[in-house]
CSV table of C-alpha atoms in Angstrom, one decimal:
chain,number,residue,atom,x,y,z
A,1,UNK,CA,78.6,170.7,80.6
A,2,UNK,CA,80.5,174.1,79.2
A,3,UNK,CA,81.8,173.3,75.6
A,4,UNK,CA,84.9,175.3,75.0
A,5,UNK,CA,88.3,174.9,72.1
A,6,UNK,CA,88.2,174.8,68.7
A,7,UNK,CA,90.3,172.4,66.5
A,8,UNK,CA,89.0,172.8,63.0
A,9,UNK,CA,91.0,174.5,60.0
A,10,UNK,CA,88.3,177.7,59.9
A,11,UNK,CA,88.0,178.7,63.4
A,12,UNK,CA,91.6,178.0,63.9
A,13,UNK,CA,92.4,180.8,61.6
A,14,UNK,CA,90.4,182.7,64.3
A,15,UNK,CA,92.6,181.6,66.7
A,16,UNK,CA,95.6,182.1,64.8
A,17,UNK,CA,94.6,185.8,64.2
A,18,UNK,CA,93.8,186.0,68.4
A,19,UNK,CA,97.5,185.0,68.6
A,20,UNK,CA,98.7,188.1,66.7
A,21,UNK,CA,96.4,190.3,68.4
A,22,UNK,CA,97.7,189.2,72.1
A,23,UNK,CA,101.2,189.4,70.9
A,24,UNK,CA,100.8,192.7,69.9
A,25,UNK,CA,98.7,193.8,73.2
A,26,UNK,CA,99.2,197.3,74.3
A,27,UNK,CA,99.8,198.2,78.0
A,28,UNK,CA,98.4,201.0,80.6
A,29,UNK,CA,100.7,200.8,83.2
A,30,UNK,CA,102.9,203.7,83.6
A,31,UNK,CA,106.1,203.7,83.0
A,32,UNK,CA,108.4,203.4,86.4
A,33,UNK,CA,110.5,206.1,86.8
A,34,UNK,CA,112.7,205.8,90.1
A,35,UNK,CA,111.7,208.7,92.8
A,36,UNK,CA,114.4,210.9,93.2
A,37,UNK,CA,116.5,210.6,96.0
A,38,UNK,CA,116.0,212.6,99.1
A,39,UNK,CA,118.9,212.3,100.7
A,40,UNK,CA,122.1,214.3,100.1
A,41,UNK,CA,124.8,213.0,97.8
A,42,UNK,CA,127.4,212.7,100.2
A,43,UNK,CA,127.7,211.2,104.0
A,44,UNK,CA,128.3,214.2,106.5
A,45,UNK,CA,131.7,214.3,107.2
A,46,UNK,CA,132.5,211.2,106.0
A,47,UNK,CA,136.3,211.4,104.3
A,48,UNK,CA,137.1,207.5,103.6
A,49,UNK,CA,137.1,206.9,100.0
A,50,UNK,CA,137.0,203.6,97.9
A,51,UNK,CA,134.1,201.1,97.2
A,52,UNK,CA,131.2,200.2,99.6
A,53,UNK,CA,132.0,197.9,102.2
A,54,UNK,CA,128.9,196.4,101.7
A,55,UNK,CA,130.4,194.6,98.6
A,56,UNK,CA,132.4,192.4,101.0
A,57,UNK,CA,130.6,189.1,101.8
A,58,UNK,CA,130.1,188.4,105.3
A,59,UNK,CA,132.7,185.7,105.5
A,60,UNK,CA,135.4,187.9,104.1
A,61,UNK,CA,134.2,190.8,106.3
A,62,UNK,CA,134.6,188.7,109.9
A,63,UNK,CA,137.7,187.3,110.2
A,64,UNK,CA,137.0,185.3,113.0
A,65,UNK,CA,136.4,181.4,112.3
A,66,UNK,CA,134.0,181.2,115.4
A,67,UNK,CA,132.1,184.0,114.3
A,68,UNK,CA,131.9,182.9,110.7
A,69,UNK,CA,131.1,179.1,112.0
A,70,UNK,CA,127.9,180.7,113.9
A,71,UNK,CA,126.7,182.8,111.2
A,72,UNK,CA,126.4,180.1,108.8
A,73,UNK,CA,124.5,178.0,111.2
A,74,UNK,CA,122.4,181.0,111.7
A,75,UNK,CA,121.7,181.4,108.2
A,76,UNK,CA,121.1,177.6,107.9
A,77,UNK,CA,118.7,176.8,111.0
A,78,UNK,CA,116.9,180.0,112.0
A,79,UNK,CA,113.3,180.0,112.3
A,80,UNK,CA,113.0,183.5,110.5
A,81,UNK,CA,115.1,182.7,107.7
A,82,UNK,CA,112.5,179.5,107.0
A,83,UNK,CA,109.3,181.7,107.5
A,84,UNK,CA,111.2,184.3,104.5
A,85,UNK,CA,112.3,181.5,102.6
A,86,UNK,CA,108.5,180.0,102.9
A,87,UNK,CA,107.2,183.7,102.1
A,88,UNK,CA,109.4,183.9,98.6
A,89,UNK,CA,108.1,180.3,97.7
A,90,UNK,CA,104.5,181.6,98.3
A,91,UNK,CA,105.0,184.9,96.0
A,92,UNK,CA,106.6,182.9,93.1
A,93,UNK,CA,103.6,180.2,93.0
A,94,UNK,CA,101.4,183.4,93.1
A,95,UNK,CA,103.2,185.1,90.1
A,96,UNK,CA,102.9,181.1,88.3
A,97,UNK,CA,99.1,181.5,88.9
A,98,UNK,CA,98.8,184.9,87.4
A,99,UNK,CA,101.2,184.0,84.4
A,100,UNK,CA,98.7,181.0,83.6
A,101,UNK,CA,96.0,183.5,82.9
A,102,UNK,CA,97.8,184.1,79.7
A,103,UNK,CA,97.6,180.7,78.0
A,104,UNK,CA,94.3,178.7,77.1
A,105,UNK,CA,93.3,176.4,80.0
A,106,UNK,CA,92.5,173.0,78.2
A,107,UNK,CA,90.4,170.5,79.3
A,108,UNK,CA,90.0,166.3,78.7
A,109,UNK,CA,85.8,166.0,79.7
A,110,UNK,CA,84.1,163.1,79.8
A,111,UNK,CA,80.2,163.0,81.0
A,112,UNK,CA,77.5,160.6,81.0
A,113,UNK,CA,73.8,161.4,81.4
A,114,UNK,CA,70.6,159.7,81.8
A,115,UNK,CA,66.5,161.3,82.3
A,116,UNK,CA,63.2,160.5,81.4
A,117,UNK,CA,60.6,163.1,80.9
A,118,UNK,CA,56.9,163.5,80.0
A,119,UNK,CA,56.0,164.0,76.1
A,120,UNK,CA,52.1,165.1,76.6
A,121,UNK,CA,50.3,166.5,80.1
A,122,UNK,CA,49.5,163.5,83.0
A,123,UNK,CA,45.8,164.3,82.0
A,124,UNK,CA,46.1,163.9,78.1
A,125,UNK,CA,47.8,161.2,78.5
A,126,UNK,CA,51.6,161.1,79.0
A,127,UNK,CA,54.2,159.6,77.0
A,128,UNK,CA,57.3,159.0,78.8
A,129,UNK,CA,60.8,159.4,76.6
A,130,UNK,CA,64.2,158.2,78.2
A,131,UNK,CA,67.5,159.9,77.2
A,132,UNK,CA,70.7,158.9,77.3
A,133,UNK,CA,74.1,160.9,76.3
A,134,UNK,CA,77.7,160.1,76.8
A,135,UNK,CA,80.5,162.3,75.8
A,136,UNK,CA,84.4,162.7,75.6
A,137,UNK,CA,85.8,166.1,74.7
A,138,UNK,CA,88.4,168.2,74.5
A,139,UNK,CA,87.4,171.7,75.8
A,140,UNK,CA,89.6,174.8,76.2
A,141,UNK,CA,89.1,178.6,76.9
A,142,UNK,CA,91.3,181.3,76.8
A,143,UNK,CA,91.0,185.2,77.7
A,144,UNK,CA,92.8,187.4,74.8
A,145,UNK,CA,95.3,189.9,76.7
A,146,UNK,CA,94.5,192.6,74.1
A,147,UNK,CA,94.5,195.7,76.5
A,148,UNK,CA,97.5,193.8,78.8
A,149,UNK,CA,95.6,193.3,81.5
A,150,UNK,CA,96.4,189.9,82.3
A,151,UNK,CA,99.7,191.0,81.2
A,152,UNK,CA,100.1,193.8,83.9
A,153,UNK,CA,98.7,191.5,86.8
A,154,UNK,CA,101.5,188.9,85.9
A,155,UNK,CA,104.0,191.3,86.2
A,156,UNK,CA,102.6,192.8,89.8
A,157,UNK,CA,102.9,189.2,91.0
A,158,UNK,CA,106.2,189.0,89.5
A,159,UNK,CA,107.6,192.2,91.5
A,160,UNK,CA,106.0,191.1,94.4
A,161,UNK,CA,107.8,188.2,94.2
A,162,UNK,CA,111.2,189.9,93.8
A,163,UNK,CA,110.3,192.3,96.6
A,164,UNK,CA,109.7,189.0,98.7
A,165,UNK,CA,113.3,187.9,97.8
A,166,UNK,CA,114.8,191.1,98.3
A,167,UNK,CA,112.7,190.8,102.2
A,168,UNK,CA,114.2,187.5,102.9
A,169,UNK,CA,117.9,189.0,102.0
A,170,UNK,CA,116.9,191.9,104.5
A,171,UNK,CA,116.0,188.9,106.8
A,172,UNK,CA,119.5,187.2,106.4
A,173,UNK,CA,121.4,191.0,107.0
A,174,UNK,CA,120.0,191.7,109.8
A,175,UNK,CA,120.2,187.8,111.1
A,176,UNK,CA,124.2,188.2,110.3
A,177,UNK,CA,124.5,191.9,112.4
A,178,UNK,CA,122.4,190.1,115.0
A,179,UNK,CA,124.6,187.4,115.4
A,180,UNK,CA,127.6,189.5,115.1
A,181,UNK,CA,126.4,191.7,117.9
A,182,UNK,CA,125.5,188.8,119.9
A,183,UNK,CA,129.1,187.4,119.4
A,184,UNK,CA,130.8,190.6,120.4
A,185,UNK,CA,128.7,190.8,123.7
A,186,UNK,CA,129.7,187.2,124.3
A,187,UNK,CA,133.2,188.0,124.2
A,188,UNK,CA,132.8,191.5,126.0
A,189,UNK,CA,131.4,189.6,129.1
A,190,UNK,CA,134.4,186.9,129.0
A,191,UNK,CA,136.8,190.0,129.2
A,192,UNK,CA,134.9,191.7,132.0
A,193,UNK,CA,134.3,188.5,133.9
A,194,UNK,CA,138.0,188.1,134.1
A,195,UNK,CA,138.9,191.3,134.9
A,196,UNK,CA,136.3,191.1,137.8
A,197,UNK,CA,137.9,187.7,138.9
A,198,UNK,CA,140.9,189.0,139.0
A,199,UNK,CA,140.1,192.0,141.1
A,200,UNK,CA,138.1,189.2,143.3
A,201,UNK,CA,141.5,187.6,144.0
A,202,UNK,CA,143.3,190.5,144.5
A,203,UNK,CA,140.7,191.9,146.9
A,204,UNK,CA,140.4,188.4,148.7
A,205,UNK,CA,144.0,189.0,149.5
A,206,UNK,CA,143.7,192.3,150.6
A,207,UNK,CA,141.1,191.7,153.0
A,208,UNK,CA,143.1,188.7,154.5
A,209,UNK,CA,145.9,191.1,155.2
A,210,UNK,CA,143.5,193.6,156.5
A,211,UNK,CA,141.8,191.0,159.0
A,212,UNK,CA,145.2,190.1,160.0
A,213,UNK,CA,146.7,193.3,160.5
A,214,UNK,CA,143.2,193.9,162.5
A,215,UNK,CA,143.9,190.7,164.8
A,216,UNK,CA,146.9,191.5,165.7
A,217,UNK,CA,146.7,195.3,166.5
A,218,UNK,CA,148.3,196.9,163.6
A,219,UNK,CA,145.2,197.9,161.7
A,220,UNK,CA,141.3,199.1,162.3
A,221,UNK,CA,138.2,197.5,162.3
A,222,UNK,CA,137.4,200.1,159.5
A,223,UNK,CA,140.1,199.3,157.3
A,224,UNK,CA,139.0,195.7,157.5
A,225,UNK,CA,135.2,196.4,156.7
A,226,UNK,CA,136.2,198.6,154.0
A,227,UNK,CA,138.1,196.0,152.4
A,228,UNK,CA,135.1,193.9,153.0
A,229,UNK,CA,133.1,196.3,150.8
A,230,UNK,CA,135.9,196.4,148.1
A,231,UNK,CA,135.6,192.6,147.9
A,232,UNK,CA,131.7,192.0,147.8
A,233,UNK,CA,131.3,195.0,145.1
A,234,UNK,CA,133.5,193.0,142.9
A,235,UNK,CA,131.7,189.7,143.3
A,236,UNK,CA,128.3,191.4,142.7
A,237,UNK,CA,129.9,192.7,139.4
A,238,UNK,CA,130.6,189.1,138.3
A,239,UNK,CA,127.2,187.8,139.5
A,240,UNK,CA,125.5,190.6,137.3
A,241,UNK,CA,127.9,189.8,134.1
A,242,UNK,CA,127.4,185.9,134.5
A,243,UNK,CA,123.5,186.7,134.4
A,244,UNK,CA,124.1,188.9,131.5
A,245,UNK,CA,125.9,186.1,129.9
A,246,UNK,CA,123.5,183.7,130.5
A,247,UNK,CA,120.6,185.6,128.9
A,248,UNK,CA,122.7,186.8,125.9
A,249,UNK,CA,123.9,183.1,125.1
A,250,UNK,CA,120.4,182.3,125.2
A,251,UNK,CA,119.7,184.8,122.5
A,252,UNK,CA,123.0,183.3,120.6
A,253,UNK,CA,120.9,180.1,120.7
A,254,UNK,CA,117.8,181.3,119.6
A,255,UNK,CA,119.0,182.9,116.1
A,256,UNK,CA,121.6,179.9,115.5
A,257,UNK,CA,118.4,177.6,116.0
A,258,UNK,CA,120.4,175.1,118.6
A,259,UNK,CA,122.6,175.2,121.4
A,260,UNK,CA,125.9,176.9,121.3
A,261,UNK,CA,129.0,176.2,123.0
A,262,UNK,CA,131.6,179.2,122.2
A,263,UNK,CA,135.4,178.8,122.8
A,264,UNK,CA,137.0,181.2,125.2
A,265,UNK,CA,138.5,183.9,123.4
A,266,UNK,CA,139.5,187.8,123.8
A,267,UNK,CA,137.9,190.6,122.2
A,268,UNK,CA,141.2,191.5,120.0
A,269,UNK,CA,140.7,188.9,117.9
A,270,UNK,CA,138.1,190.8,115.5
A,271,UNK,CA,140.6,193.2,113.9
A,272,UNK,CA,138.0,195.2,112.0
A,273,UNK,CA,138.0,198.6,114.5
A,274,UNK,CA,141.8,199.2,114.2
A,275,UNK,CA,142.5,197.7,110.5
A,276,UNK,CA,139.4,198.2,108.3
A,277,UNK,CA,138.3,201.8,106.8
A,278,UNK,CA,135.3,200.8,106.2
A,279,UNK,CA,134.4,203.0,103.5
A,280,UNK,CA,131.0,203.3,103.1
A,281,UNK,CA,130.5,204.6,99.6
A,282,UNK,CA,128.0,207.2,98.5
A,283,UNK,CA,124.2,207.3,99.5
A,284,UNK,CA,123.3,206.3,95.7
A,285,UNK,CA,125.1,202.9,96.5
A,286,UNK,CA,122.3,202.1,98.7
A,287,UNK,CA,119.9,201.7,96.2
A,288,UNK,CA,121.9,198.7,94.7
A,289,UNK,CA,122.9,197.3,98.1
A,290,UNK,CA,120.4,197.6,100.5
A,291,UNK,CA,117.6,195.0,100.3
A,292,UNK,CA,114.8,196.9,101.9
A,293,UNK,CA,115.2,200.1,99.5
A,294,UNK,CA,115.1,197.3,96.6
A,295,UNK,CA,112.2,195.6,97.7
A,296,UNK,CA,110.7,199.0,98.1
A,297,UNK,CA,111.6,200.0,94.9
A,298,UNK,CA,109.6,196.5,93.2
A,299,UNK,CA,106.6,197.2,95.2
A,300,UNK,CA,106.6,200.3,93.9
A,301,UNK,CA,106.6,198.6,90.4
A,302,UNK,CA,104.2,196.4,91.2
A,303,UNK,CA,101.7,199.2,92.1
A,304,UNK,CA,102.3,200.6,88.8
A,305,UNK,CA,101.1,197.2,87.5
A,306,UNK,CA,98.5,197.1,89.5
A,307,UNK,CA,97.5,200.8,87.8
A,308,UNK,CA,97.6,199.4,84.2
A,309,UNK,CA,95.3,196.4,85.0
A,310,UNK,CA,92.7,198.6,87.0
A,311,UNK,CA,92.7,200.8,83.4
A,312,UNK,CA,92.4,197.9,81.3
A,313,UNK,CA,89.5,196.7,82.6
A,314,UNK,CA,87.7,199.9,81.2
A,315,UNK,CA,88.4,198.1,77.7
A,316,UNK,CA,86.4,195.2,76.3
A,317,UNK,CA,87.0,191.7,77.5
A,318,UNK,CA,88.0,189.4,74.8
A,319,UNK,CA,87.5,185.5,75.2
A,320,UNK,CA,87.6,182.6,72.9
A,321,UNK,CA,85.9,179.2,74.3
A,322,UNK,CA,85.3,175.7,72.7
A,323,UNK,CA,85.1,172.0,72.3
A,324,UNK,CA,86.1,169.2,70.2
A,325,UNK,CA,85.1,165.9,70.7
A,326,UNK,CA,82.4,163.1,70.5
A,327,UNK,CA,79.0,162.2,71.4
A,328,UNK,CA,76.6,159.0,71.2
A,329,UNK,CA,73.7,157.9,73.3
A,330,UNK,CA,75.8,154.7,74.1
A,331,UNK,CA,79.2,154.0,75.2
A,332,UNK,CA,80.0,151.5,72.3
A,333,UNK,CA,78.8,154.3,69.7
A,334,UNK,CA,81.3,156.9,71.2
A,335,UNK,CA,83.8,156.9,68.7
A,336,UNK,CA,81.6,155.4,65.6
A,337,UNK,CA,81.4,157.6,62.4
A,338,UNK,CA,79.4,160.5,62.6
A,339,UNK,CA,79.8,161.1,66.8
A,340,UNK,CA,82.0,163.8,66.0
A,341,UNK,CA,80.9,167.4,67.7
A,342,UNK,CA,82.4,170.8,68.3
A,343,UNK,CA,81.7,174.0,69.3
A,344,UNK,CA,83.0,177.5,68.8
A,345,UNK,CA,81.9,180.9,70.8
A,346,UNK,CA,83.8,184.0,70.7
A,347,UNK,CA,82.9,186.1,73.3
A,348,UNK,CA,83.1,189.9,73.4
A,349,UNK,CA,82.0,192.1,76.8
A,350,UNK,CA,82.6,195.8,77.2
A,351,UNK,CA,81.4,197.5,80.6
A,352,UNK,CA,78.4,199.6,80.4
A,353,UNK,CA,77.4,200.5,84.1
A,354,UNK,CA,78.9,199.1,87.1
A,355,UNK,CA,78.2,201.9,89.7
A,356,UNK,CA,81.8,203.1,89.7
A,357,UNK,CA,83.3,200.0,90.8
A,358,UNK,CA,86.0,200.2,87.8
A,359,UNK,CA,87.1,203.9,88.7
A,360,UNK,CA,87.3,202.7,92.4
A,361,UNK,CA,89.7,200.4,91.5
A,362,UNK,CA,91.8,202.7,89.9
A,363,UNK,CA,91.6,204.9,92.5
A,364,UNK,CA,92.7,202.2,94.7
A,365,UNK,CA,95.6,201.3,92.9
A,366,UNK,CA,96.8,204.7,92.2
A,367,UNK,CA,96.5,205.3,96.3
A,368,UNK,CA,98.5,202.1,96.3
A,369,UNK,CA,100.8,203.9,94.1
A,370,UNK,CA,101.3,207.1,95.9
A,371,UNK,CA,101.9,205.1,98.9
A,372,UNK,CA,104.7,203.1,97.4
A,373,UNK,CA,106.2,206.3,96.4
A,374,UNK,CA,106.1,207.5,99.9
A,375,UNK,CA,107.3,204.5,101.5
A,376,UNK,CA,110.2,204.1,99.1
A,377,UNK,CA,111.5,207.6,99.7
A,378,UNK,CA,111.3,207.0,103.5
A,379,UNK,CA,113.1,203.9,103.1
A,380,UNK,CA,115.9,205.7,101.5
A,381,UNK,CA,115.9,208.1,104.2
A,382,UNK,CA,116.1,205.6,107.0
A,383,UNK,CA,119.0,204.0,105.2
A,384,UNK,CA,121.0,207.0,104.9
A,385,UNK,CA,120.3,207.8,108.4
A,386,UNK,CA,121.1,204.4,109.6
A,387,UNK,CA,124.6,205.2,107.9
A,388,UNK,CA,125.0,208.3,109.0
A,389,UNK,CA,124.6,207.3,113.0
A,390,UNK,CA,126.6,204.5,112.0
A,391,UNK,CA,129.5,206.6,110.8
A,392,UNK,CA,128.8,209.2,113.9
A,393,UNK,CA,129.2,206.6,116.4
A,394,UNK,CA,132.3,205.0,115.3
A,395,UNK,CA,134.0,208.0,115.0
A,396,UNK,CA,132.6,209.1,118.4
A,397,UNK,CA,133.1,205.9,120.2
A,398,UNK,CA,137.0,205.8,118.9
A,399,UNK,CA,137.9,208.8,120.7
A,400,UNK,CA,136.2,207.6,123.6
A,401,UNK,CA,138.0,204.7,123.3
A,402,UNK,CA,141.2,206.6,123.1
A,403,UNK,CA,140.3,208.7,126.4
A,404,UNK,CA,139.5,205.8,128.2
A,405,UNK,CA,142.8,204.3,127.9
A,406,UNK,CA,144.4,207.3,128.7
A,407,UNK,CA,142.5,207.3,132.0
A,408,UNK,CA,143.2,203.7,132.4
A,409,UNK,CA,146.8,204.5,133.0
A,410,UNK,CA,146.3,207.2,135.1
A,411,UNK,CA,144.1,205.3,137.5
A,412,UNK,CA,146.6,202.4,137.7
A,413,UNK,CA,148.9,205.0,138.6
A,414,UNK,CA,147.0,206.4,141.0
A,415,UNK,CA,146.2,202.9,142.3
A,416,UNK,CA,149.8,202.3,142.9
A,417,UNK,CA,150.6,205.5,144.2
A,418,UNK,CA,147.8,205.4,146.8
A,419,UNK,CA,148.8,201.9,147.6
A,420,UNK,CA,152.9,203.0,148.5
A,421,UNK,CA,151.3,205.7,150.8
A,422,UNK,CA,149.0,203.6,152.9
A,423,UNK,CA,152.1,201.1,152.8
A,424,UNK,CA,154.1,203.6,154.5
A,425,UNK,CA,151.5,205.0,156.9
A,426,UNK,CA,151.2,208.2,155.1
A,427,UNK,CA,147.2,207.8,154.0
A,428,UNK,CA,144.1,206.1,155.5
A,429,UNK,CA,142.9,202.8,153.3
A,430,UNK,CA,140.1,205.2,152.2
A,431,UNK,CA,141.9,206.5,149.7
A,432,UNK,CA,143.4,203.0,148.5
A,433,UNK,CA,139.6,201.7,148.3
A,434,UNK,CA,138.8,204.9,146.4
A,435,UNK,CA,141.5,204.7,143.6
A,436,UNK,CA,141.2,200.7,143.3
A,437,UNK,CA,137.1,201.2,142.8
A,438,UNK,CA,137.8,203.9,139.9
A,439,UNK,CA,140.3,201.6,138.4
A,440,UNK,CA,137.5,198.8,138.3
A,441,UNK,CA,135.4,201.2,136.9
A,442,UNK,CA,137.7,202.1,134.2
A,443,UNK,CA,138.8,198.7,133.3
A,444,UNK,CA,135.2,197.9,132.9
A,445,UNK,CA,134.1,200.6,131.0
A,446,UNK,CA,137.4,200.3,128.4
A,447,UNK,CA,136.2,196.9,127.9
A,448,UNK,CA,132.5,198.2,126.8
A,449,UNK,CA,133.6,200.7,124.6
A,450,UNK,CA,136.0,198.7,122.9
A,451,UNK,CA,133.1,196.1,121.8
A,452,UNK,CA,130.7,199.1,121.1
A,453,UNK,CA,133.3,200.6,118.7
A,454,UNK,CA,133.5,197.4,117.1
A,455,UNK,CA,129.8,196.9,116.9
A,456,UNK,CA,129.5,200.4,115.2
A,457,UNK,CA,131.8,198.2,112.1
A,458,UNK,CA,129.2,195.7,112.1
A,459,UNK,CA,126.1,198.3,112.5
A,460,UNK,CA,127.7,200.4,109.7
A,461,UNK,CA,128.1,197.2,107.6
A,462,UNK,CA,124.8,196.0,108.0
A,463,UNK,CA,123.4,199.5,107.6
A,464,UNK,CA,125.2,199.5,103.9
A,465,UNK,CA,123.1,196.2,102.8
A,466,UNK,CA,126.3,193.9,102.9
A,467,UNK,CA,126.1,190.2,103.5
A,468,UNK,CA,125.3,188.8,100.5
A,469,UNK,CA,126.4,191.0,97.3
A,470,UNK,CA,129.6,189.3,96.8
A,471,UNK,CA,128.9,185.8,98.2
A,472,UNK,CA,128.1,183.0,95.5
A,473,UNK,CA,127.7,180.2,98.5
A,474,UNK,CA,124.7,181.0,100.3
A,475,UNK,CA,121.0,180.2,98.8
A,476,UNK,CA,119.9,183.8,98.8
A,477,UNK,CA,122.4,184.4,96.1
A,478,UNK,CA,121.1,181.5,94.0
A,479,UNK,CA,117.6,183.6,94.7
A,480,UNK,CA,119.0,186.6,92.9
A,481,UNK,CA,120.1,184.8,89.9
A,482,UNK,CA,116.6,183.7,89.6
A,483,UNK,CA,115.3,187.1,90.1
A,484,UNK,CA,117.8,188.7,87.3
A,485,UNK,CA,116.0,185.7,85.2
A,486,UNK,CA,113.1,186.5,85.9
A,487,UNK,CA,113.4,190.5,85.1
């Protein structure tokens, strides 16, 4: 049985002095300095001014009620979010475990023993002796963190916990972008399918006319088969769109966490692409908005704290153990006069030889700190690239949309003139076939480009770290409040 904590007056003075020493404990952890930002001060070719769009919550950024409903359900039901929340709870518990080492451990211990031994050797004439002992004590142990080792371990666990919080927010931000992109694809497939059905109806009527003309001898079989080919191509396109649409709905159902039912709608209901300036702010804003960058910095802080713990391990370890209670050879005498017992055992240990283990631990901690610095810088560079790519795609896709709209107008006029020439007998039906095929392709391309242009706004918003910076209603923001209190 280990006897630990002490209550009597004289040892209590030693404990009080130890408390003062612990309160003034030093720290060997390196001072945290944020690494220089390894990216330019401004985004290339960016002229939009104003605060970063990342400051807008996702409910304000997405104007469509149907999309907001899907995002809310995904944040509530998505399994990746639940896994991330469980990891946060795990990291919070680990932080609590490390913090508990700073305080004394107090236990109530009750023991009872009974034994028999021989007073003399058997050949001399053994005398058996029976012993009984019953004790009830309060025992305690406390390692005085004079060199800050335990505090450094606690700080490392705290920063790991905060990094996990940011990782959870990163999962949620990515989830919002995935749901938005899936929703935009759903709208794109709906619009393209409607165009395909309208084209099928028109081509079925054209085929009926061509078949009738062939039957009465005023048209050729070639014209009829060309009309059949045009109709079959439109049907194949619709079938492929319906397949892709079903696959996309399955992906959305996985993100949302249950089967979904999306009301019909137009791609025009999302106005971001045309009516939002989407200022990205400055690259330095990423350090406060992007959750993966903040998580990388928290990991760097944790690595510095681990260096402090590794350095402190080279110095003496000071601990106090003691116990206070009562002891007797019978249960009815356990609390009788004169049965009190106590012990006090201060302990100081200094590492002298450990075959380089402590030095190796310090080297590991320093190497991990260097890895954390490189990881932080790489995360910043990756974030800068994500934003720059989104800005480039947004600008170029806007130009492509304008060009495709002009081309679509020209294709419609071409198809009208080709049909007019054919009706007047001035051209073969092949000219109409080519014009209608090119018109159909232009309509499909414009729908794809319009969806892609809107998706660049979502990509830019996600790359800037938007979603939860100013949103007080999602649980992640409550976690952010606990993070600030932890700091």
